[in-house]
Short mmCIF file of C-alpha atoms in Angstrom, two decimals:
data_model
loop_
_atom_site.label_atom_id
_atom_site.label_comp_id
_atom_site.label_asym_id
_atom_site.label_seq_id
_atom_site.Cartn_x
_atom_site.Cartn_y
_atom_site.Cartn_z
CA MET A 1 122.97 40.16 -88.16
CA SER A 2 126.18 38.09 -88.19
CA ASP A 3 129.29 39.37 -89.93
CA ALA A 4 129.10 36.41 -92.32
CA PHE A 5 125.55 37.37 -93.33
CA VAL A 6 126.49 41.01 -93.96
CA LYS A 7 129.60 39.98 -95.89
CA ALA A 8 127.56 37.61 -98.06
CA ASN A 9 125.18 40.44 -98.93
CA LEU A 10 128.12 42.67 -99.82
CA ASN A 11 129.78 39.94 -101.89
CA LEU A 12 126.65 39.20 -103.91
CA TYR A 13 124.93 42.56 -104.20
CA ALA A 14 127.98 44.86 -104.31
CA VAL A 15 130.93 42.80 -105.60
CA LEU A 16 129.54 40.10 -107.92
CA ARG A 17 127.12 42.67 -109.38
CA ASN A 18 130.11 44.21 -111.18
CA LEU A 19 130.03 41.34 -113.68
CA GLU A 20 127.18 43.08 -115.49
CA ASP A 21 129.53 45.94 -116.44
CA LEU A 22 132.53 43.79 -117.33
CA PRO A 23 131.63 42.97 -120.98
CA GLY A 24 131.16 46.64 -121.78
CA LEU A 25 134.59 47.51 -120.39
CA ASP A 26 136.72 44.53 -121.40
CA PRO A 27 136.71 43.54 -125.12
CA GLU A 28 138.19 40.12 -124.31
CA ILE A 29 135.30 39.28 -122.00
CA ALA A 30 132.82 40.71 -124.49
CA ALA A 31 134.14 38.22 -127.05
CA THR A 32 134.09 35.39 -124.51
CA ILE A 33 130.39 35.76 -123.65
CA ARG A 34 129.16 36.73 -127.13
CA SER A 35 127.34 33.42 -127.68
CA TRP A 36 126.32 32.73 -124.09
CA ASP A 37 122.63 32.29 -123.38
CA ILE A 38 122.40 31.21 -119.76
CA THR A 39 120.97 32.33 -116.42
CA ILE A 40 122.82 31.47 -113.23
CA GLN A 41 120.99 31.61 -109.89
CA PHE A 42 122.88 32.06 -106.62
CA THR A 43 120.91 30.94 -103.57
CA VAL A 44 122.34 31.24 -100.07
CA MET A 45 120.47 29.46 -97.27
CA ARG A 46 119.44 32.09 -94.70
CA GLY A 47 121.18 34.65 -96.87
CA PRO A 48 120.96 36.67 -100.09
CA LYS A 49 119.73 35.51 -103.48
CA GLY A 50 120.63 36.86 -106.89
CA TYR A 51 121.20 35.85 -110.50
CA LEU A 52 123.23 36.64 -113.59
CA VAL A 53 121.73 36.59 -117.09
CA PHE A 54 124.10 36.25 -120.05
CA LYS A 55 122.35 36.90 -123.34
CA ASN A 56 123.05 38.68 -126.64
CA GLY A 57 126.61 39.50 -125.60
CA ALA A 58 125.54 41.26 -122.42
CA CYS A 59 125.32 40.43 -118.74
CA SER A 60 122.70 41.66 -116.29
CA PHE A 61 122.40 41.14 -112.55
CA GLY A 62 119.14 40.69 -110.68
CA GLU A 63 118.30 40.39 -107.01
CA GLY A 64 116.08 37.65 -105.65
CA THR A 65 115.06 34.47 -107.44
CA HIS A 66 114.87 34.13 -111.22
CA PRO A 67 111.71 32.28 -112.37
CA SER A 68 113.54 29.89 -114.70
CA PRO A 69 117.32 29.76 -114.27
CA ASP A 70 119.40 27.34 -116.31
CA VAL A 71 121.75 26.77 -113.38
CA THR A 72 121.13 27.05 -109.64
CA LEU A 73 124.14 27.24 -107.36
CA PHE A 74 123.27 26.59 -103.73
CA PHE A 75 125.23 27.56 -100.65
CA THR A 76 124.53 26.04 -97.25
CA SER A 77 125.22 29.27 -95.37
CA PRO A 78 126.51 32.83 -95.83
CA ALA A 79 129.91 31.59 -94.68
CA HIS A 80 129.89 28.97 -97.46
CA PHE A 81 129.16 31.65 -100.06
CA ASN A 82 131.91 33.90 -98.68
CA LYS A 83 134.41 31.04 -98.89
CA MET A 84 133.43 30.52 -102.52
CA MET A 85 134.08 34.20 -103.21
CA ASP A 86 137.49 33.80 -101.56
CA GLY A 87 138.26 30.77 -103.73
CA LYS A 88 138.16 28.37 -100.78
CA ALA A 89 134.90 26.49 -101.43
CA SER A 90 132.64 25.34 -104.25
CA PRO A 91 128.89 25.77 -104.65
CA ILE A 92 126.41 22.91 -104.72
CA PRO A 93 124.71 22.72 -108.16
CA LEU A 94 121.01 22.03 -107.66
CA LYS A 95 120.03 22.60 -111.28
CA GLY A 96 121.96 22.49 -114.52
CA LEU A 97 124.13 19.44 -114.07
CA THR A 98 124.52 19.32 -117.84
CA LYS A 99 126.22 22.73 -117.59
CA LEU A 100 129.04 21.53 -115.35
CA LYS A 101 131.61 21.91 -118.13
CA PHE A 102 130.51 25.51 -118.59
CA LEU A 103 130.73 26.16 -114.84
CA MET A 104 134.16 24.58 -114.56
CA LYS A 105 135.77 25.97 -117.73
CA ASP A 106 133.91 28.99 -119.13
CA PHE A 107 132.28 30.87 -116.25
CA PRO A 108 135.57 31.17 -114.27
CA LYS A 109 136.96 33.22 -117.16
CA VAL A 110 134.68 36.12 -116.21
CA THR A 111 134.96 35.72 -112.45
CA ASP A 112 138.75 35.52 -112.63
CA ARG A 113 138.77 38.65 -114.79
CA LEU A 114 136.61 40.46 -112.25
CA GLU A 115 139.04 39.48 -109.50
CA TYR A 116 141.91 40.76 -111.67
CA TYR A 117 140.33 44.20 -111.87
CA LEU A 118 139.39 44.33 -108.19
CA LYS A 119 142.94 43.63 -107.01
CA PRO A 120 145.11 46.47 -108.30
CA ASP A 121 148.84 46.94 -107.97
CA ALA A 122 151.19 49.75 -108.98
CA GLU A 123 152.06 48.20 -112.35
CA LYS A 124 148.46 47.55 -113.38
CA MET A 125 147.42 51.08 -112.43
CA LYS A 126 149.80 52.54 -115.04
CA ASP A 127 147.36 51.33 -117.72
CA PRO A 128 144.61 53.94 -118.28
CA ALA A 129 142.11 51.25 -119.26
CA TYR A 130 142.79 49.32 -116.08
CA LEU A 131 142.50 52.52 -114.02
CA ASN A 132 139.09 53.20 -115.57
CA ILE A 133 137.76 49.69 -114.88
CA ASN A 134 139.16 49.45 -111.36
CA THR A 135 137.71 52.86 -110.49
CA THR A 136 134.32 51.92 -111.93
CA PHE A 137 134.15 48.64 -110.03
CA THR A 138 135.48 50.14 -106.80
CA LEU A 139 132.96 52.99 -106.87
CA ASN A 140 130.07 50.66 -107.72
CA THR A 141 131.08 48.28 -104.94
CA ALA A 142 131.34 51.08 -102.40
CA VAL A 143 127.98 52.67 -103.20
CA PHE A 144 126.04 49.40 -103.37
CA ALA A 145 127.78 48.35 -100.15
CA VAL A 146 126.39 51.46 -98.45
CA ARG A 147 122.89 50.23 -99.20
CA GLU A 148 123.57 46.86 -97.57
CA LEU A 149 125.36 48.33 -94.57
CA ALA A 150 122.60 50.88 -94.01
CA VAL A 151 120.18 47.97 -93.61
CA HIS A 152 122.24 45.24 -91.94
CA ASP A 153 125.22 46.76 -90.12
CA PRO A 154 124.56 48.29 -86.65
CA ILE A 155 126.80 51.32 -87.24
CA GLY A 156 125.50 51.66 -90.78
CA LYS A 157 121.92 51.67 -89.54
CA LEU A 158 122.73 54.34 -86.96
CA ASN A 159 124.25 56.66 -89.52
CA ALA A 160 121.59 56.00 -92.16
CA ALA A 161 118.86 56.92 -89.68
CA HIS A 162 120.13 60.51 -89.68
CA ILE A 163 120.15 60.94 -93.46
CA MET A 164 117.27 62.99 -94.87
CA ASN A 165 115.14 61.88 -97.80
CA GLY A 166 116.78 62.55 -101.14
CA THR A 167 119.57 61.48 -103.45
CA VAL A 168 123.36 61.71 -103.20
CA LEU A 169 125.40 61.52 -106.42
CA PHE A 170 128.96 60.24 -106.74
CA ASP A 171 130.26 61.69 -109.99
CA VAL A 172 133.65 61.10 -111.63
CA GLN A 173 134.54 63.77 -114.17
CA PRO A 174 134.50 64.11 -117.06
CA ASP A 175 132.82 60.94 -118.33
CA GLY A 176 131.86 58.90 -115.24
CA PRO A 177 131.31 56.47 -113.72
CA ARG A 178 128.33 57.90 -111.85
CA VAL A 179 126.31 56.20 -109.11
CA PHE A 180 123.76 57.57 -106.68
CA LEU A 181 122.04 56.64 -103.44
CA THR A 182 118.40 57.41 -102.72
CA PHE A 183 117.13 57.67 -99.15
CA HIS A 184 113.39 57.60 -98.51
CA ASP A 185 111.74 57.06 -95.14
CA GLY A 186 114.39 54.63 -93.95
CA ALA A 187 114.76 52.76 -97.25
CA VAL A 188 117.98 52.99 -99.25
CA SER A 189 118.55 52.20 -102.91
CA ALA A 190 121.63 52.40 -105.12
CA THR A 191 121.46 53.12 -108.86
CA LYS A 192 124.01 53.52 -111.63
CA GLY A 193 123.69 56.76 -113.55
CA ARG A 194 122.71 60.30 -112.60
CA PRO A 195 119.55 61.42 -110.79
CA ASP A 196 117.55 64.43 -111.90
CA LYS A 197 117.92 66.57 -108.77
CA PRO A 198 120.50 65.29 -106.29
CA LEU A 199 120.49 66.97 -102.88
CA ALA A 200 124.22 66.37 -102.50
CA ILE A 201 127.09 65.64 -104.86
CA MET A 202 130.56 64.23 -104.29
CA GLN A 203 132.36 65.09 -107.52
CA PHE A 204 135.81 63.74 -108.37
CA ARG A 205 138.07 65.79 -110.64
CA ASP A 206 139.14 62.72 -112.64
CA LEU A 207 139.55 58.96 -112.50
CA GLN A 208 142.87 59.15 -110.66
CA SER A 209 141.43 61.40 -107.96
CA ALA A 210 138.50 59.05 -107.47
CA ASN A 211 140.73 55.99 -107.42
CA ASP A 212 143.15 57.49 -104.90
CA LEU A 213 140.34 58.30 -102.49
CA LEU A 214 138.45 55.03 -102.93
CA ASN A 215 141.61 52.98 -102.42
CA ASN A 216 142.74 55.06 -99.42
CA VAL A 217 145.79 56.45 -101.21
CA SER A 218 144.55 59.92 -100.27
CA ASP A 219 142.33 61.03 -97.40
CA PRO A 220 139.08 63.00 -97.84
CA PHE A 221 140.35 66.19 -96.17
CA THR A 222 143.42 66.41 -98.40
CA ALA A 223 141.41 65.52 -101.50
CA VAL A 224 138.94 68.34 -100.83
CA ALA A 225 141.66 70.83 -99.90
CA CYS A 226 143.58 70.09 -103.11
CA GLY A 227 140.47 70.42 -105.26
CA ASN A 228 140.49 66.77 -106.29
CA VAL A 229 137.06 66.30 -104.71
CA LEU A 230 134.26 68.83 -104.72
CA LEU A 231 131.36 68.56 -102.25
CA ARG A 232 128.11 70.34 -103.09
CA GLY A 233 124.63 70.57 -101.60
CA ARG A 234 123.64 68.92 -98.32
CA ILE A 235 127.15 67.95 -97.26
CA VAL A 236 125.86 66.50 -93.98
CA MET A 237 124.40 63.63 -96.05
CA ILE A 238 127.82 62.89 -97.50
CA ASP A 239 129.37 62.96 -94.03
CA SER A 240 126.95 60.30 -92.81
CA ILE A 241 127.54 58.17 -95.90
CA ASN A 242 131.30 58.37 -95.35
CA GLN A 243 130.78 57.00 -91.84
CA ILE A 244 128.98 54.03 -93.40
CA LEU A 245 131.71 53.58 -96.03
CA ASP A 246 134.26 53.23 -93.27
CA ARG A 247 132.56 49.94 -92.38
CA VAL A 248 133.21 48.34 -95.78
CA ALA A 249 136.78 47.42 -94.85
CA HIS A 250 135.52 45.59 -91.75
CA TYR A 251 133.80 43.08 -94.02
CA LEU A 252 135.71 43.10 -97.31
CA ALA A 253 139.31 43.96 -96.42
#
């Protein structure tokens, strides 16, 4: 698989997916989308497909093709989609030409807000609410990226092949976020929430500890030694996942 293809999968399935959590975390965005009733399809030629549904003040993300989207945004290649995510290109609207005003004026309000939370700086991180949202989005992106890299990235595939069947939980104390990976006969899935019986757990002492590790402010060995991160269960599974996580920066840095 080309780097552009893998990056497009990460951008759609791991990064853009965060929009479904944004209204529940940001009151301003919740107010913005309160009256929206629209489904937006993203279709990348020879690449990933996914859609966003805005309805009843909520947003949900789905993979694949929606049966009846209001808007279809087409991209001629994975590279085209990646450029759009970087703000250097525009999609081709195949359906929903009457919604162009919405796409130009309203929808960017949520995508710009997502970008705001995904690009932290020292001043922003002083705000506890910002810390919570950035940590949530960064953890979600990382765990859903593992799923894509385990399937499409050569090094990710190699490491995933050695992971036994079962679930691995990433748990930020005391109130989340929580996300887990499930491995089963070569297949990998990522899910928000907590599984019933995880085989391994990476538990973060608090939001700051999780954020420091996820943003490479601290390293895993120091975090564990200081008690900021607790590893339990089949730690070898976590070790293999960390090897996959190291590949995220290759595509999304």
